């Protein structure tokens, strides 16, 4: 049980936002120590096409 809580402390949740319509479509977890920002090409159900999604912090 202790391992799960240790792992959760090292990660943060982020949202992926569509560049075209600015809707938050996906939620992912990322390491706190990571120096990169995520930018993935994913499917947006609002635009109905594959677009770039950028990382944004969740509240």
mmCIF file of C-alpha atoms in Angstrom:
data_model
loop_
_atom_site.group_PDB
_atom_site.id
_atom_site.type_symbol
_atom_site.label_atom_id
_atom_site.label_comp_id
_atom_site.label_asym_id
_atom_site.label_seq_id
_atom_site.Cartn_x
_atom_site.Cartn_y
_atom_site.Cartn_z
ATOM 1 C CA UNK A 1 0.000 0.000 0.000
ATOM 2 C CA UNK A 2 2.886 2.364 0.691
ATOM 3 C CA UNK A 3 4.206 2.023 -2.855
ATOM 4 C CA UNK A 4 1.034 3.423 -4.407
ATOM 5 C CA UNK A 5 1.106 6.596 -2.333
ATOM 6 C CA UNK A 6 4.799 7.124 -3.092
ATOM 7 C CA UNK A 7 4.144 6.838 -6.815
ATOM 8 C CA UNK A 8 1.233 9.285 -6.699
ATOM 9 C CA UNK A 9 3.397 11.901 -4.974
ATOM 10 C CA UNK A 10 5.895 11.822 -7.854
ATOM 11 C CA UNK A 11 3.298 12.385 -10.570
ATOM 12 C CA UNK A 12 0.900 15.196 -11.419
ATOM 13 C CA UNK A 13 -2.222 15.147 -13.562
ATOM 14 C CA UNK A 14 -2.309 17.267 -16.696
ATOM 15 C CA UNK A 15 -4.970 17.936 -19.314
ATOM 16 C CA UNK A 16 -4.443 17.894 -23.061
ATOM 17 C CA UNK A 17 -6.126 20.807 -24.848
ATOM 18 C CA UNK A 18 -6.985 20.924 -28.541
ATOM 19 C CA UNK A 19 -5.214 23.724 -30.450
ATOM 20 C CA UNK A 20 -8.195 24.383 -32.738
ATOM 21 C CA UNK A 21 -11.184 24.468 -30.367
ATOM 22 C CA UNK A 22 -9.444 24.739 -26.924
ATOM 23 C CA UNK A 23 -11.460 21.894 -25.389
ATOM 24 C CA UNK A 24 -9.899 19.650 -22.767
ATOM 25 C CA UNK A 25 -10.212 16.171 -24.217
ATOM 26 C CA UNK A 26 -7.695 14.002 -22.362
ATOM 27 C CA UNK A 27 -6.213 13.685 -18.859
ATOM 28 C CA UNK A 28 -2.782 12.135 -18.353
ATOM 29 C CA UNK A 29 -0.272 11.807 -15.538
ATOM 30 C CA UNK A 30 3.268 13.116 -15.803
ATOM 31 C CA UNK A 31 6.366 13.044 -13.633
ATOM 32 C CA UNK A 32 6.980 16.160 -11.534
ATOM 33 C CA UNK A 33 10.642 16.170 -12.509
ATOM 34 C CA UNK A 34 10.015 16.042 -16.276
ATOM 35 C CA UNK A 35 11.455 19.052 -18.116
ATOM 36 C CA UNK A 36 9.440 18.666 -21.328
ATOM 37 C CA UNK A 37 5.926 19.769 -22.261
ATOM 38 C CA UNK A 38 3.656 17.236 -23.905
ATOM 39 C CA UNK A 39 2.407 17.916 -27.402
ATOM 40 C CA UNK A 40 0.616 15.002 -29.027
ATOM 41 C CA UNK A 41 -1.490 14.520 -32.121
ATOM 42 C CA UNK A 42 -4.798 13.108 -30.841
ATOM 43 C CA UNK A 43 -8.406 12.861 -32.013
ATOM 44 C CA UNK A 44 -10.691 15.713 -30.933
ATOM 45 C CA UNK A 45 -14.323 14.640 -30.679
ATOM 46 C CA UNK A 46 -15.511 18.255 -30.941
ATOM 47 C CA UNK A 47 -13.533 19.091 -34.115
ATOM 48 C CA UNK A 48 -13.999 15.518 -35.387
ATOM 49 C CA UNK A 49 -10.404 15.345 -36.663
ATOM 50 C CA UNK A 50 -6.857 14.664 -35.494
ATOM 51 C CA UNK A 51 -5.253 17.832 -34.112
ATOM 52 C CA UNK A 52 -2.325 18.769 -31.909
ATOM 53 C CA UNK A 53 -3.060 18.732 -28.195
ATOM 54 C CA UNK A 54 -0.905 20.682 -25.750
ATOM 55 C CA UNK A 55 -0.353 20.160 -22.050
ATOM 56 C CA UNK A 56 -2.157 22.329 -19.463
ATOM 57 C CA UNK A 57 -2.157 22.018 -15.674
ATOM 58 C CA UNK A 58 -5.283 20.700 -13.979
ATOM 59 C CA UNK A 59 -6.616 22.483 -10.935
#
